[in-house]
């Protein structure tokens, strides 16, 4: 297949590009800057210059290709509403270009904040209408309109190394905050759990979803089903030689700033249906092991 990939030079998108090329697909990668275009070309893909806001360019990329994987998203959390609106418009533009075809489009979402079913986020957990990010609702609208749309919902800590260094999503923000504050913190007893996934495992899931997805399917990308906030704080304290403390929800607002809203969420994830439907099995190191080896 010829696959149009947005965010093709990014942390996740670059892994998706390599996964697709290694599997024999051809890739058309969206690149906003000359530097991004260079990275996409060096990876072995063809470049389509444009930004996420260039809706006509996105339509062109989708029309030229046999399928789409949409990984681009602006992670400026000071303007999250703007980022979410741009993401929704991009999804709708590419999806509408695919109407009347059977070309698949795989969209990126997240598991953090999804409703729990018997204590877990499962593939049946549906993003609530009040969700600040619209990717899942936009995907469902396309599926209901006959577009072959599905979504890969990433764990809050997507981790791994690439040519711009080591990243670990929200997990790394927690570690960096401890550095700034002089101690590692968890809220209450720290028993709430977050999931994590290695970027290379996530990339394989995107490819499998492109090749095998059902219309309207929700797939969960989680290698670590649930790491407690206390475990992450203890590792941080141990490796940075910092004290580890329990803080109250009120104290968390000052310590974690904008992330205090999320930090106490229970976000353990099951992948049973994802595994069964796509044959996906995470095989790369978990978050704590990856942090020990490649960050600390």
mmCIF file of C-alpha atoms in Angstrom:
data_model
loop_
_atom_site.group_PDB
_atom_site.id
_atom_site.type_symbol
_atom_site.label_atom_id
_atom_site.label_comp_id
_atom_site.label_asym_id
_atom_site.label_seq_id
_atom_site.Cartn_x
_atom_site.Cartn_y
_atom_site.Cartn_z
ATOM 1 C CA UNK A 1 0.000 0.000 0.000
ATOM 2 C CA UNK A 2 0.945 3.627 -0.412
ATOM 3 C CA UNK A 3 0.323 5.148 3.022
ATOM 4 C CA UNK A 4 -0.009 8.838 3.874
ATOM 5 C CA UNK A 5 1.467 9.484 7.339
ATOM 6 C CA UNK A 6 1.019 12.762 9.180
ATOM 7 C CA UNK A 7 3.607 13.586 11.827
ATOM 8 C CA UNK A 8 6.027 11.477 9.804
ATOM 9 C CA UNK A 9 9.168 12.935 11.394
ATOM 10 C CA UNK A 10 7.841 12.894 14.960
ATOM 11 C CA UNK A 11 8.537 10.624 17.899
ATOM 12 C CA UNK A 12 5.748 8.180 17.046
ATOM 13 C CA UNK A 13 5.289 8.973 13.368
ATOM 14 C CA UNK A 14 8.928 8.274 12.495
ATOM 15 C CA UNK A 15 8.607 4.828 14.090
ATOM 16 C CA UNK A 16 5.416 4.242 12.095
ATOM 17 C CA UNK A 17 7.189 5.216 8.866
ATOM 18 C CA UNK A 18 9.996 2.714 9.507
ATOM 19 C CA UNK A 19 7.528 -0.010 10.473
ATOM 20 C CA UNK A 20 5.573 0.512 7.251
ATOM 21 C CA UNK A 21 8.648 0.596 5.030
ATOM 22 C CA UNK A 22 10.079 -2.522 6.668
ATOM 23 C CA UNK A 23 6.784 -4.293 5.947
ATOM 24 C CA UNK A 24 6.999 -3.417 2.247
ATOM 25 C CA UNK A 25 4.643 -0.455 2.122
ATOM 26 C CA UNK A 26 5.350 2.856 0.409
ATOM 27 C CA UNK A 27 5.081 6.005 2.528
ATOM 28 C CA UNK A 28 4.099 9.575 1.722
ATOM 29 C CA UNK A 29 5.036 11.631 4.775
ATOM 30 C CA UNK A 30 3.719 15.054 5.713
ATOM 31 C CA UNK A 31 6.543 17.449 6.607
ATOM 32 C CA UNK A 32 6.089 20.973 7.903
ATOM 33 C CA UNK A 33 9.713 22.158 7.769
ATOM 34 C CA UNK A 34 12.821 21.585 5.706
ATOM 35 C CA UNK A 35 14.377 19.695 8.621
ATOM 36 C CA UNK A 36 11.343 17.410 8.908
ATOM 37 C CA UNK A 37 11.380 16.862 5.148
ATOM 38 C CA UNK A 38 15.043 15.835 5.333
ATOM 39 C CA UNK A 39 14.282 13.301 8.068
ATOM 40 C CA UNK A 40 11.372 11.818 6.124
ATOM 41 C CA UNK A 41 13.452 11.518 2.955
ATOM 42 C CA UNK A 42 16.376 9.935 4.805
ATOM 43 C CA UNK A 43 13.980 7.365 6.250
ATOM 44 C CA UNK A 44 13.120 6.298 2.699
ATOM 45 C CA UNK A 45 9.726 7.959 2.317
ATOM 46 C CA UNK A 46 8.385 10.531 -0.131
ATOM 47 C CA UNK A 47 7.699 14.003 1.251
ATOM 48 C CA UNK A 48 4.528 16.042 0.993
ATOM 49 C CA UNK A 49 5.252 19.533 2.335
ATOM 50 C CA UNK A 50 2.549 21.082 4.481
ATOM 51 C CA UNK A 51 1.237 21.675 7.986
ATOM 52 C CA UNK A 52 -1.643 20.135 9.874
ATOM 53 C CA UNK A 53 -3.652 23.297 9.258
ATOM 54 C CA UNK A 54 -3.241 22.968 5.454
ATOM 55 C CA UNK A 55 -6.464 21.059 4.873
ATOM 56 C CA UNK A 56 -6.189 21.018 1.073
ATOM 57 C CA UNK A 57 -2.717 19.447 1.380
ATOM 58 C CA UNK A 58 -4.105 16.817 3.772
ATOM 59 C CA UNK A 59 -6.878 15.996 1.316
ATOM 60 C CA UNK A 60 -4.285 15.690 -1.447
ATOM 61 C CA UNK A 61 -2.196 13.287 0.605
ATOM 62 C CA UNK A 62 -5.205 11.135 1.464
ATOM 63 C CA UNK A 63 -6.441 11.090 -2.128
ATOM 64 C CA UNK A 64 -3.014 10.094 -3.505
ATOM 65 C CA UNK A 65 -2.683 7.169 -1.085
ATOM 66 C CA UNK A 66 -4.226 3.778 -0.368
ATOM 67 C CA UNK A 67 -4.558 4.521 3.338
ATOM 68 C CA UNK A 68 -3.807 7.099 6.031
ATOM 69 C CA UNK A 69 -2.194 6.984 9.469
ATOM 70 C CA UNK A 70 -2.696 10.231 11.362
ATOM 71 C CA UNK A 71 -0.162 10.698 14.172
ATOM 72 C CA UNK A 72 0.372 14.479 14.055
ATOM 73 C CA UNK A 73 -0.825 16.578 17.008
ATOM 74 C CA UNK A 74 0.351 19.858 18.493
ATOM 75 C CA UNK A 75 1.359 19.170 22.105
ATOM 76 C CA UNK A 76 1.216 22.777 23.242
ATOM 77 C CA UNK A 77 -0.816 22.226 26.400
ATOM 78 C CA UNK A 78 -1.130 25.987 26.949
ATOM 79 C CA UNK A 79 -3.350 26.049 23.845
ATOM 80 C CA UNK A 80 -4.901 22.594 24.048
ATOM 81 C CA UNK A 81 -8.319 23.737 22.806
ATOM 82 C CA UNK A 82 -6.715 25.132 19.673
ATOM 83 C CA UNK A 83 -4.685 21.956 19.141
ATOM 84 C CA UNK A 84 -7.762 19.750 19.574
ATOM 85 C CA UNK A 85 -9.782 21.838 17.115
ATOM 86 C CA UNK A 86 -7.000 21.658 14.517
ATOM 87 C CA UNK A 87 -6.786 17.891 15.009
ATOM 88 C CA UNK A 88 -10.540 17.500 14.488
ATOM 89 C CA UNK A 89 -10.470 19.603 11.327
ATOM 90 C CA UNK A 90 -7.565 17.558 9.946
ATOM 91 C CA UNK A 91 -9.311 14.249 10.651
ATOM 92 C CA UNK A 92 -12.503 15.446 8.999
ATOM 93 C CA UNK A 93 -10.649 16.758 5.938
ATOM 94 C CA UNK A 94 -8.772 13.499 5.322
ATOM 95 C CA UNK A 95 -11.771 11.355 6.173
ATOM 96 C CA UNK A 96 -14.066 13.239 3.829
ATOM 97 C CA UNK A 97 -11.523 12.775 1.045
ATOM 98 C CA UNK A 98 -11.818 9.015 1.575
ATOM 99 C CA UNK A 99 -15.620 8.841 1.424
ATOM 100 C CA UNK A 100 -16.870 6.452 -1.227
ATOM 101 C CA UNK A 101 -13.687 4.348 -1.043
ATOM 102 C CA UNK A 102 -12.600 1.446 1.141
ATOM 103 C CA UNK A 103 -9.274 3.104 2.007
ATOM 104 C CA UNK A 104 -8.500 2.847 5.732
ATOM 105 C CA UNK A 105 -7.656 5.781 7.969
ATOM 106 C CA UNK A 106 -6.145 5.122 11.398
ATOM 107 C CA UNK A 107 -6.414 7.990 13.864
ATOM 108 C CA UNK A 108 -4.472 8.604 17.070
ATOM 109 C CA UNK A 109 -6.183 9.018 20.430
ATOM 110 C CA UNK A 110 -5.307 8.469 24.072
ATOM 111 C CA UNK A 111 -6.388 6.244 26.951
ATOM 112 C CA UNK A 112 -5.850 8.767 29.764
ATOM 113 C CA UNK A 113 -9.175 9.807 31.254
ATOM 114 C CA UNK A 114 -11.311 7.195 29.509
ATOM 115 C CA UNK A 115 -14.082 5.670 31.654
ATOM 116 C CA UNK A 116 -13.309 2.514 33.597
ATOM 117 C CA UNK A 117 -15.114 -0.793 33.144
ATOM 118 C CA UNK A 118 -14.698 -2.966 36.262
ATOM 119 C CA UNK A 119 -11.614 -0.944 37.192
ATOM 120 C CA UNK A 120 -9.989 -1.011 33.759
ATOM 121 C CA UNK A 121 -9.957 0.944 30.527
ATOM 122 C CA UNK A 122 -10.916 -1.560 27.842
ATOM 123 C CA UNK A 123 -11.653 -1.300 24.137
ATOM 124 C CA UNK A 124 -15.305 -0.807 25.124
ATOM 125 C CA UNK A 125 -14.437 2.345 27.095
ATOM 126 C CA UNK A 126 -15.747 5.214 24.970
ATOM 127 C CA UNK A 127 -14.404 8.755 25.176
ATOM 128 C CA UNK A 128 -17.064 10.902 26.884
ATOM 129 C CA UNK A 129 -18.761 13.706 24.972
ATOM 130 C CA UNK A 130 -17.072 16.262 27.218
ATOM 131 C CA UNK A 131 -13.590 14.975 26.327
ATOM 132 C CA UNK A 132 -11.289 17.916 25.495
ATOM 133 C CA UNK A 133 -9.835 15.976 22.559
ATOM 134 C CA UNK A 134 -12.142 15.159 19.626
ATOM 135 C CA UNK A 135 -10.181 12.459 17.806
ATOM 136 C CA UNK A 136 -12.359 9.543 18.898
ATOM 137 C CA UNK A 137 -15.685 11.247 18.237
ATOM 138 C CA UNK A 138 -14.378 12.422 14.853
ATOM 139 C CA UNK A 139 -13.359 8.840 14.024
ATOM 140 C CA UNK A 140 -16.793 7.510 14.948
ATOM 141 C CA UNK A 141 -18.512 10.161 12.824
ATOM 142 C CA UNK A 142 -16.440 9.085 9.831
ATOM 143 C CA UNK A 143 -17.148 5.398 10.469
ATOM 144 C CA UNK A 144 -20.875 6.114 10.679
ATOM 145 C CA UNK A 145 -20.577 7.903 7.331
ATOM 146 C CA UNK A 146 -19.084 4.790 5.728
ATOM 147 C CA UNK A 147 -15.390 5.637 5.950
ATOM 148 C CA UNK A 148 -13.055 2.773 6.949
ATOM 149 C CA UNK A 149 -11.908 4.616 10.089
ATOM 150 C CA UNK A 150 -10.417 3.231 13.300
ATOM 151 C CA UNK A 151 -8.389 4.599 16.219
ATOM 152 C CA UNK A 152 -5.273 3.586 18.139
ATOM 153 C CA UNK A 153 -5.493 4.945 21.682
ATOM 154 C CA UNK A 154 -2.041 5.483 23.120
ATOM 155 C CA UNK A 155 -1.042 5.074 26.742
ATOM 156 C CA UNK A 156 -0.118 8.392 28.431
ATOM 157 C CA UNK A 157 3.559 7.382 28.585
ATOM 158 C CA UNK A 158 4.832 6.493 25.114
ATOM 159 C CA UNK A 159 8.530 5.903 25.636
ATOM 160 C CA UNK A 160 11.725 5.057 23.778
ATOM 161 C CA UNK A 161 14.741 6.593 22.098
ATOM 162 C CA UNK A 162 15.052 8.120 18.643
ATOM 163 C CA UNK A 163 17.458 10.478 16.932
ATOM 164 C CA UNK A 164 16.311 13.421 19.048
ATOM 165 C CA UNK A 165 16.915 11.634 22.329
ATOM 166 C CA UNK A 166 14.836 9.754 24.899
ATOM 167 C CA UNK A 167 11.176 10.520 25.499
ATOM 168 C CA UNK A 168 8.543 9.048 27.771
ATOM 169 C CA UNK A 169 5.420 11.170 27.389
ATOM 170 C CA UNK A 170 3.745 12.097 30.649
ATOM 171 C CA UNK A 171 6.126 9.759 32.487
ATOM 172 C CA UNK A 172 9.094 11.958 31.659
ATOM 173 C CA UNK A 173 7.197 15.088 32.689
ATOM 174 C CA UNK A 174 6.778 13.528 36.140
ATOM 175 C CA UNK A 175 10.537 12.878 36.351
ATOM 176 C CA UNK A 176 11.473 16.353 35.127
ATOM 177 C CA UNK A 177 9.059 17.929 37.611
ATOM 178 C CA UNK A 178 10.813 16.081 40.444
ATOM 179 C CA UNK A 179 14.125 17.559 39.290
ATOM 180 C CA UNK A 180 12.670 21.063 39.384
ATOM 181 C CA UNK A 181 10.921 20.678 42.733
ATOM 182 C CA UNK A 182 13.708 18.838 44.534
ATOM 183 C CA UNK A 183 11.623 15.805 45.481
ATOM 184 C CA UNK A 184 9.580 13.093 43.768
ATOM 185 C CA UNK A 185 5.878 13.095 44.600
ATOM 186 C CA UNK A 186 2.814 10.929 44.327
ATOM 187 C CA UNK A 187 -0.709 11.860 45.362
ATOM 188 C CA UNK A 188 -2.262 10.146 48.383
ATOM 189 C CA UNK A 189 -1.051 6.560 48.645
ATOM 190 C CA UNK A 190 0.137 6.608 45.031
ATOM 191 C CA UNK A 191 -1.772 3.458 44.152
ATOM 192 C CA UNK A 192 -3.450 4.840 41.039
ATOM 193 C CA UNK A 193 -2.096 3.269 37.860
ATOM 194 C CA UNK A 194 -1.100 4.585 34.464
ATOM 195 C CA UNK A 195 -0.274 2.511 31.416
ATOM 196 C CA UNK A 196 2.735 2.887 29.117
ATOM 197 C CA UNK A 197 3.824 1.642 25.697
ATOM 198 C CA UNK A 198 7.121 1.544 23.817
ATOM 199 C CA UNK A 199 7.065 3.622 20.617
ATOM 200 C CA UNK A 200 8.131 0.627 18.505
ATOM 201 C CA UNK A 201 5.311 -1.519 19.857
ATOM 202 C CA UNK A 202 2.893 1.329 19.170
ATOM 203 C CA UNK A 203 4.212 1.651 15.607
ATOM 204 C CA UNK A 204 3.544 -2.022 14.947
ATOM 205 C CA UNK A 205 -0.003 -1.624 16.236
ATOM 206 C CA UNK A 206 -0.613 1.267 13.841
ATOM 207 C CA UNK A 207 0.536 -0.886 10.933
ATOM 208 C CA UNK A 208 -1.640 -3.808 11.966
ATOM 209 C CA UNK A 209 -4.630 -1.507 12.353
ATOM 210 C CA UNK A 210 -4.027 -0.121 8.858
ATOM 211 C CA UNK A 211 -3.873 -3.620 7.399
ATOM 212 C CA UNK A 212 -6.575 -5.389 9.414
ATOM 213 C CA UNK A 213 -8.824 -2.930 11.251
ATOM 214 C CA UNK A 214 -12.566 -3.189 11.484
ATOM 215 C CA UNK A 215 -14.588 -0.073 10.704
ATOM 216 C CA UNK A 216 -15.098 1.982 13.862
ATOM 217 C CA UNK A 217 -12.699 -0.171 15.909
ATOM 218 C CA UNK A 218 -10.944 1.129 19.013
ATOM 219 C CA UNK A 219 -7.525 -0.362 19.765
ATOM 220 C CA UNK A 220 -5.586 0.168 22.999
ATOM 221 C CA UNK A 221 -1.810 0.621 22.836
ATOM 222 C CA UNK A 222 -0.413 -0.393 26.236
ATOM 223 C CA UNK A 223 2.602 -2.563 26.980
ATOM 224 C CA UNK A 224 2.589 -1.895 30.726
ATOM 225 C CA UNK A 225 -1.018 -2.404 31.792
ATOM 226 C CA UNK A 226 -0.617 -0.276 34.884
ATOM 227 C CA UNK A 227 2.343 1.267 36.729
ATOM 228 C CA UNK A 228 1.507 2.908 40.037
ATOM 229 C CA UNK A 229 2.422 6.541 40.525
ATOM 230 C CA UNK A 230 4.257 5.480 43.666
ATOM 231 C CA UNK A 231 6.486 3.093 41.693
ATOM 232 C CA UNK A 232 7.397 5.843 39.261
ATOM 233 C CA UNK A 233 8.095 8.318 42.064
ATOM 234 C CA UNK A 234 10.240 5.789 43.946
ATOM 235 C CA UNK A 235 12.337 5.022 40.874
ATOM 236 C CA UNK A 236 12.770 8.755 40.272
ATOM 237 C CA UNK A 237 13.810 9.401 43.856
ATOM 238 C CA UNK A 238 16.231 6.470 43.845
ATOM 239 C CA UNK A 239 17.949 7.418 40.596
ATOM 240 C CA UNK A 240 18.093 11.179 41.229
ATOM 241 C CA UNK A 241 18.882 10.826 44.932
ATOM 242 C CA UNK A 242 15.796 12.822 45.858
ATOM 243 C CA UNK A 243 13.334 12.339 48.715
ATOM 244 C CA UNK A 244 10.014 10.745 47.834
ATOM 245 C CA UNK A 245 6.861 12.221 49.357
ATOM 246 C CA UNK A 246 3.123 11.764 49.387
ATOM 247 C CA UNK A 247 1.250 14.989 48.644
ATOM 248 C CA UNK A 248 -2.403 15.931 48.915
ATOM 249 C CA UNK A 249 -4.625 16.767 45.915
ATOM 250 C CA UNK A 250 -4.397 20.425 46.962
ATOM 251 C CA UNK A 251 -0.591 20.307 47.050
ATOM 252 C CA UNK A 252 -0.583 18.546 43.674
ATOM 253 C CA UNK A 253 -2.047 21.657 42.040
ATOM 254 C CA UNK A 254 1.092 23.612 42.851
ATOM 255 C CA UNK A 255 3.527 20.733 42.342
ATOM 256 C CA UNK A 256 2.166 19.463 39.015
ATOM 257 C CA UNK A 257 0.598 22.675 37.652
ATOM 258 C CA UNK A 258 -1.572 21.906 34.578
ATOM 259 C CA UNK A 259 -0.987 18.154 34.933
ATOM 260 C CA UNK A 260 -2.539 18.059 38.415
ATOM 261 C CA UNK A 261 -5.922 17.456 36.783
ATOM 262 C CA UNK A 262 -4.692 14.126 35.364
ATOM 263 C CA UNK A 263 -2.213 12.925 37.934
ATOM 264 C CA UNK A 264 -4.666 11.039 40.174
ATOM 265 C CA UNK A 265 -6.560 9.352 37.345
ATOM 266 C CA UNK A 266 -6.850 5.579 37.439
ATOM 267 C CA UNK A 267 -5.796 4.619 33.927
ATOM 268 C CA UNK A 268 -4.872 0.940 33.895
ATOM 269 C CA UNK A 269 -5.516 -0.502 30.444
ATOM 270 C CA UNK A 270 -6.526 -3.887 29.063
ATOM 271 C CA UNK A 271 -5.598 -4.907 25.505
ATOM 272 C CA UNK A 272 -7.457 -8.225 25.257
ATOM 273 C CA UNK A 273 -9.548 -7.337 22.195
ATOM 274 C CA UNK A 274 -6.677 -5.518 20.504
ATOM 275 C CA UNK A 275 -4.506 -8.594 20.934
ATOM 276 C CA UNK A 276 -7.237 -10.945 19.743
ATOM 277 C CA UNK A 277 -8.335 -8.901 16.722
ATOM 278 C CA UNK A 278 -4.932 -7.845 15.409
ATOM 279 C CA UNK A 279 -2.513 -10.371 16.875
ATOM 280 C CA UNK A 280 -0.575 -7.530 18.489
ATOM 281 C CA UNK A 281 1.779 -8.422 21.320
ATOM 282 C CA UNK A 282 4.053 -5.819 22.963
ATOM 283 C CA UNK A 283 7.641 -7.023 23.020
ATOM 284 C CA UNK A 284 9.862 -4.067 23.873
ATOM 285 C CA UNK A 285 11.015 -2.959 27.354
ATOM 286 C CA UNK A 286 8.491 -1.465 29.764
ATOM 287 C CA UNK A 287 8.614 2.120 30.985
ATOM 288 C CA UNK A 288 10.504 1.564 34.241
ATOM 289 C CA UNK A 289 13.152 -0.580 32.560
ATOM 290 C CA UNK A 290 13.482 1.905 29.698
ATOM 291 C CA UNK A 291 13.901 4.812 32.116
ATOM 292 C CA UNK A 292 16.583 2.963 34.085
ATOM 293 C CA UNK A 293 18.542 2.085 30.960
ATOM 294 C CA UNK A 294 18.148 5.120 28.732
ATOM 295 C CA UNK A 295 17.347 8.111 30.887
ATOM 296 C CA UNK A 296 18.821 7.907 34.377
#
